[in-house]
Amino acid sequence: MELELKIKVLVFGSNGLVGTSLSRVLSENKNFTVIPSTRNDVDLFDYVATKKYLNKISPDIIVNAAAKVGGIYANNTQRLDFVLENLKINMNILEACVDKSNTTIINLGSSCIYPLEAENPIKETSIMNGKLEPTNSPYAMAKLTAIEIGNALSIQYGHKIINLMPTNLYGPNDNFHPTNSHVIPGLISKFHNGKINNFETVKIWGDGSPLREFLYVDDLSNAISFIIENDINVELLNVGSSEEISILELAEIIKNVIGFKGTISFDATKPNGNDRKLLDSSLISSFGWSPKLTLNEGLDKTYSWYIENYDNLRI
């Protein structure tokens, strides 16, 4: 029998990579009423508008997937934009919830909040224990500030706030810009462009040696659904695949998925970022959650979506 009172879940940033997936995945659960929210519904840079919107919706759960995001190049060249825009979004949402202690807040962060020299696999306890990776420190500081504000809100007013730190995400509805995107959509865009234009080589930033961990976006959405359904209450929680791969190996896989016949070259004058960044996801695993898709399966799905939606992509 269907529940008479469904859990009302408000998803901020519902047009993005995570928000699109999350709105779809949660809508498939009969226990949830999902309210997708975009910038057309409310200007999250405006505190008064944000407060008014939350009063109107009165959600049981808020998932904050709204953010300005990008890869190494975008983070490093738009540093002020990244810190200011993300600070404004997070501050307005959290401050607007001061009088809403019965509303659970699931705040999405990033693995970049952890120190550059953190021991791998990176545990939740590594937070604030060292210097940040320089190329994306403004974005990381904005996310760390949101965690601190959320903790203060929880201690002072009794809110339930869960900060999720996903590893590198990818999937449909990502930003596939060849320079401003994250690594997987950026590589898909470059190799596809190389394929259709018969390029002899595709050049990639860095030397290919860094190790990275990736998670298909629907696996994060399923993790959020799992957390809500099981009433998990943990202040900080890593969400990753627990598998890592070098950028060189990743590039070879994506090259094969796309069918690019040329060669790969690396520009070692460009930054690598962290040498290694693998999350310790043992805590969420201990609750019974695990990812469903392998990297190859996720890449196949992502490239299929890319081809089907190529004419409308953000590139």
Coordinates of C-alpha atoms in Angstrom, one line a residue:
M1 CA 0.0 0.0 0.0
E2 CA 1.4 3.4 -1.0
L3 CA 2.2 5.7 1.9
E4 CA -0.3 8.5 2.4
L5 CA 2.4 11.0 3.4
K6 CA 5.4 10.9 1.1
I7 CA 8.8 12.4 2.0
K8 CA 9.0 15.8 0.2
V9 CA 12.5 16.2 -1.3
L10 CA 13.6 19.5 -2.7
V11 CA 16.5 19.2 -5.2
F12 CA 18.4 22.4 -5.8
G13 CA 20.5 22.4 -9.0
S14 CA 18.2 20.0 -10.7
N15 CA 19.4 20.8 -14.2
G16 CA 23.0 19.8 -13.6
L17 CA 24.8 16.5 -13.7
V18 CA 23.8 15.4 -10.2
G19 CA 20.5 17.2 -10.0
T20 CA 19.1 15.6 -13.2
S21 CA 20.1 12.1 -12.1
L22 CA 18.9 12.6 -8.6
S23 CA 15.5 14.0 -9.6
R24 CA 15.0 11.0 -11.9
V25 CA 16.2 8.3 -9.4
L26 CA 14.3 9.7 -6.4
S27 CA 11.1 10.0 -8.5
E28 CA 11.2 6.3 -9.2
N29 CA 10.8 5.7 -5.4
K30 CA 7.1 5.7 -4.4
N31 CA 8.0 7.0 -0.9
F32 CA 9.3 10.4 -2.3
T33 CA 7.7 13.5 -3.7
V34 CA 10.5 15.1 -5.6
I35 CA 10.5 18.9 -6.3
P36 CA 13.2 19.7 -8.8
S37 CA 14.4 23.3 -8.6
T38 CA 16.4 25.4 -11.1
R39 CA 17.5 29.0 -11.3
N40 CA 14.2 29.6 -13.1
D41 CA 12.4 28.8 -9.8
V42 CA 14.6 30.7 -7.4
D43 CA 17.8 32.8 -7.5
L44 CA 20.0 31.2 -4.9
F45 CA 22.3 34.3 -4.9
D46 CA 19.4 36.1 -3.3
Y47 CA 18.8 35.3 0.4
V48 CA 15.3 36.9 0.5
A49 CA 14.2 34.9 -2.5
T50 CA 15.7 31.7 -1.2
K51 CA 14.0 32.1 2.2
K52 CA 10.6 32.9 0.5
Y53 CA 10.9 29.9 -1.7
L54 CA 11.8 27.5 1.1
N55 CA 8.8 28.8 3.1
K56 CA 6.5 28.1 0.2
I57 CA 7.8 24.6 -0.5
S58 CA 8.3 23.5 3.1
P59 CA 10.4 20.4 2.2
D60 CA 11.2 17.5 4.5
I61 CA 14.6 17.1 2.9
I62 CA 16.8 19.5 0.9
V63 CA 19.5 18.1 -1.3
N64 CA 21.9 20.9 -2.3
A65 CA 23.3 20.0 -5.7
A66 CA 23.5 23.6 -6.9
A67 CA 27.1 24.7 -7.5
K68 CA 29.5 26.3 -10.0
V69 CA 31.7 23.4 -11.1
G70 CA 34.5 22.8 -13.5
G71 CA 37.8 21.1 -14.2
I72 CA 41.4 22.1 -13.4
Y73 CA 41.5 24.9 -16.0
A74 CA 38.2 26.4 -15.1
N75 CA 39.0 26.3 -11.3
N76 CA 42.4 27.8 -11.8
T77 CA 41.4 30.6 -14.1
Q78 CA 38.0 31.6 -12.6
R79 CA 39.1 31.4 -9.0
L80 CA 37.1 34.4 -7.7
D81 CA 33.9 33.2 -9.5
F82 CA 34.3 29.7 -8.0
V83 CA 34.7 30.9 -4.4
L84 CA 32.1 33.7 -4.5
E85 CA 29.3 31.9 -6.3
N86 CA 29.6 28.7 -4.3
L87 CA 29.8 30.7 -1.0
K88 CA 26.7 32.7 -1.9
I89 CA 24.6 29.6 -2.8
N90 CA 25.6 27.6 0.3
M91 CA 25.3 30.5 2.7
N92 CA 21.8 31.6 1.5
I93 CA 20.4 28.0 1.6
L94 CA 21.8 27.3 5.0
E95 CA 20.9 30.6 6.6
A96 CA 17.4 30.4 5.1
C97 CA 17.0 27.1 7.0
V98 CA 17.8 28.5 10.5
D99 CA 14.2 28.2 11.6
K100 CA 13.6 24.9 9.9
S101 CA 15.2 22.4 12.3
N102 CA 12.9 19.7 11.1
T103 CA 14.2 19.9 7.6
T104 CA 17.1 17.5 6.8
I105 CA 19.8 19.0 4.7
I106 CA 22.0 16.8 2.4
N107 CA 24.8 19.0 1.3
L108 CA 27.0 17.9 -1.6
G109 CA 30.7 18.7 -1.4
S110 CA 33.7 17.3 -3.2
S111 CA 36.7 15.2 -2.6
C112 CA 38.8 18.3 -3.2
I113 CA 38.1 19.5 0.3
Y114 CA 40.7 17.1 1.6
P115 CA 44.4 18.1 2.0
L116 CA 46.9 17.7 -0.8
E117 CA 49.1 15.5 1.3
A118 CA 46.3 13.4 2.9
E119 CA 47.0 9.7 3.2
N120 CA 45.3 7.6 0.6
P121 CA 42.6 6.2 0.8
I122 CA 41.4 9.4 2.3
K123 CA 39.3 9.1 5.4
E124 CA 36.6 11.6 6.5
T125 CA 38.9 12.4 9.5
S126 CA 41.4 14.0 7.1
I127 CA 39.3 17.1 6.8
M128 CA 41.1 20.4 7.7
N129 CA 44.4 18.5 8.4
G130 CA 46.6 20.2 5.8
K131 CA 47.1 22.5 2.8
L132 CA 44.6 22.2 -0.1
E133 CA 45.5 21.4 -3.7
P134 CA 46.3 24.9 -5.2
T135 CA 44.5 24.7 -8.5
N136 CA 41.0 24.3 -7.0
S137 CA 41.5 25.7 -3.5
P138 CA 38.9 28.5 -3.9
Y139 CA 36.2 25.9 -4.7
A140 CA 37.4 23.7 -1.9
M141 CA 37.3 26.6 0.6
A142 CA 33.7 27.4 -0.4
K143 CA 32.7 23.7 0.2
L144 CA 34.6 23.6 3.5
T145 CA 32.8 26.8 4.6
A146 CA 29.5 25.2 3.8
I147 CA 30.4 22.2 6.0
E148 CA 31.4 24.6 8.9
I149 CA 28.2 26.6 8.6
G150 CA 26.2 23.4 8.5
N151 CA 28.0 22.1 11.6
A152 CA 27.3 25.4 13.5
L153 CA 23.6 25.2 12.4
S154 CA 23.4 21.7 13.7
I155 CA 25.0 22.4 17.0
Q156 CA 23.2 25.7 17.7
Y157 CA 19.8 24.9 16.3
G158 CA 19.6 21.1 16.2
H159 CA 19.5 20.5 12.4
K160 CA 20.2 17.2 10.8
I161 CA 22.9 17.9 8.2
I162 CA 24.7 15.3 6.2
N163 CA 27.7 16.4 4.1
L164 CA 28.4 14.0 1.2
M165 CA 31.8 14.0 -0.4
P166 CA 31.6 12.2 -3.7
T167 CA 34.6 11.3 -5.7
N168 CA 35.0 12.4 -9.3
L169 CA 31.5 12.1 -10.9
Y170 CA 30.6 11.6 -14.6
G171 CA 27.6 10.7 -16.7
P172 CA 24.7 12.2 -18.8
N173 CA 24.0 15.9 -18.5
D174 CA 27.6 16.7 -17.7
N175 CA 29.4 19.8 -19.0
F176 CA 31.4 18.5 -22.1
H177 CA 33.3 21.7 -22.8
P178 CA 36.8 20.6 -24.0
T179 CA 38.7 22.9 -21.6
N180 CA 36.3 23.9 -18.8
S181 CA 34.9 20.5 -17.9
H182 CA 36.1 17.7 -15.7
V183 CA 38.4 15.0 -17.0
I184 CA 35.9 12.4 -18.4
P185 CA 33.5 14.7 -20.2
G186 CA 36.5 16.7 -21.4
L187 CA 38.2 13.6 -22.8
I188 CA 35.0 12.4 -24.4
S189 CA 34.6 15.8 -26.2
K190 CA 38.2 15.8 -27.3
F191 CA 38.3 12.2 -28.6
H192 CA 34.9 12.6 -30.4
N193 CA 36.1 15.8 -32.0
G194 CA 39.3 14.0 -33.0
K195 CA 37.3 11.1 -34.5
I196 CA 34.9 13.2 -36.6
N197 CA 37.7 15.4 -37.8
N198 CA 40.2 12.6 -38.5
F199 CA 42.9 14.2 -36.2
E200 CA 46.2 12.3 -36.0
T201 CA 46.6 13.0 -32.3
V202 CA 44.6 14.3 -29.3
K203 CA 46.6 16.2 -26.7
I204 CA 45.8 15.9 -23.0
W205 CA 46.8 18.0 -20.1
G206 CA 49.5 16.7 -17.7
D207 CA 51.7 13.7 -18.1
G208 CA 49.0 11.0 -17.6
S209 CA 50.4 9.7 -14.4
P210 CA 47.9 10.9 -11.7
L211 CA 45.6 8.3 -10.3
R212 CA 41.9 9.1 -10.0
E213 CA 38.7 7.4 -8.8
F214 CA 35.4 7.8 -10.7
L215 CA 31.7 7.2 -9.9
Y216 CA 28.8 7.1 -12.3
V217 CA 26.4 9.8 -11.3
D218 CA 23.4 7.4 -10.8
D219 CA 25.4 5.6 -8.2
L220 CA 25.6 8.8 -6.2
S221 CA 21.9 9.3 -6.6
N222 CA 21.2 5.8 -5.4
A223 CA 23.5 6.5 -2.4
I224 CA 21.4 9.5 -1.5
S225 CA 18.2 7.5 -1.8
F226 CA 19.8 4.8 0.4
I227 CA 20.8 7.4 3.0
I228 CA 17.2 8.9 3.2
E229 CA 15.4 5.5 3.3
N230 CA 17.7 4.2 6.0
D231 CA 17.7 7.4 8.0
I232 CA 21.5 7.5 8.1
N233 CA 22.7 10.4 10.2
V234 CA 26.5 11.0 9.8
E235 CA 28.0 14.5 9.6
L236 CA 30.5 13.7 6.9
L237 CA 30.4 10.8 4.5
N238 CA 32.6 9.8 1.5
V239 CA 31.0 8.3 -1.5
G240 CA 33.3 6.6 -4.0
S241 CA 33.8 3.5 -6.2
S242 CA 37.0 2.4 -4.3
E243 CA 38.7 1.8 -7.7
E244 CA 41.4 4.0 -9.2
I245 CA 42.9 4.4 -12.6
S246 CA 45.6 6.5 -14.1
I247 CA 44.7 9.3 -16.5
L248 CA 46.7 7.5 -19.2
E249 CA 44.7 4.3 -18.7
L250 CA 41.4 6.3 -18.6
A251 CA 42.3 8.1 -21.9
E252 CA 43.0 4.7 -23.6
I253 CA 39.6 3.4 -22.5
I254 CA 37.7 6.4 -23.6
K255 CA 39.6 6.4 -26.9
N256 CA 38.5 2.8 -27.5
V257 CA 34.9 3.5 -26.4
I258 CA 34.7 6.4 -29.0
G259 CA 36.6 4.6 -31.7
F260 CA 39.3 7.3 -32.2
K261 CA 42.1 5.8 -34.4
G262 CA 44.8 8.4 -33.8
T263 CA 47.4 8.7 -31.0
I264 CA 47.4 10.3 -27.6
S265 CA 50.0 12.9 -26.6
F266 CA 50.4 14.6 -23.2
D267 CA 51.3 18.2 -22.4
A268 CA 53.5 18.0 -19.3
T269 CA 53.7 21.7 -19.0
K270 CA 50.1 21.7 -17.8
P271 CA 49.2 20.9 -14.2
N272 CA 48.4 17.3 -13.1
G273 CA 46.6 18.2 -9.9
N274 CA 47.0 15.7 -7.1
D275 CA 49.2 12.7 -7.8
R276 CA 46.6 10.4 -6.2
K277 CA 43.1 11.0 -4.8
L278 CA 41.3 7.9 -3.6
L279 CA 38.5 8.1 -1.1
D280 CA 38.0 5.7 1.8
S281 CA 34.3 4.8 1.4
S282 CA 34.3 2.1 4.0
L283 CA 31.9 4.0 6.3
I284 CA 29.0 4.2 3.7
S285 CA 29.8 0.6 2.7
S286 CA 29.4 -0.5 6.3
F287 CA 25.8 0.7 6.1
G288 CA 25.2 -1.6 3.1
W289 CA 25.6 0.7 0.1
S290 CA 27.8 -0.2 -2.9
P291 CA 28.0 1.2 -6.5
K292 CA 26.4 -0.8 -9.3
L293 CA 28.1 0.3 -12.5
T294 CA 31.7 -0.4 -13.6
L295 CA 33.7 2.3 -15.2
N296 CA 33.4 0.7 -18.6
E297 CA 29.6 0.4 -18.3
G298 CA 29.3 4.0 -17.1
L299 CA 31.5 5.3 -20.0
D300 CA 29.4 3.4 -22.5
K301 CA 26.2 4.9 -21.1
T302 CA 27.7 8.4 -21.0
Y303 CA 29.0 8.3 -24.6
S304 CA 25.7 7.0 -25.9
W305 CA 23.9 9.9 -24.2
Y306 CA 26.5 12.3 -25.6
I307 CA 25.9 11.1 -29.1
E308 CA 22.1 11.2 -28.7
N309 CA 22.2 14.8 -27.3
Y310 CA 25.1 16.2 -29.2
D311 CA 23.2 19.0 -30.8
N312 CA 22.1 20.4 -27.4
L313 CA 25.2 20.0 -25.4
R314 CA 26.9 22.7 -23.3
I315 CA 30.2 22.8 -25.3

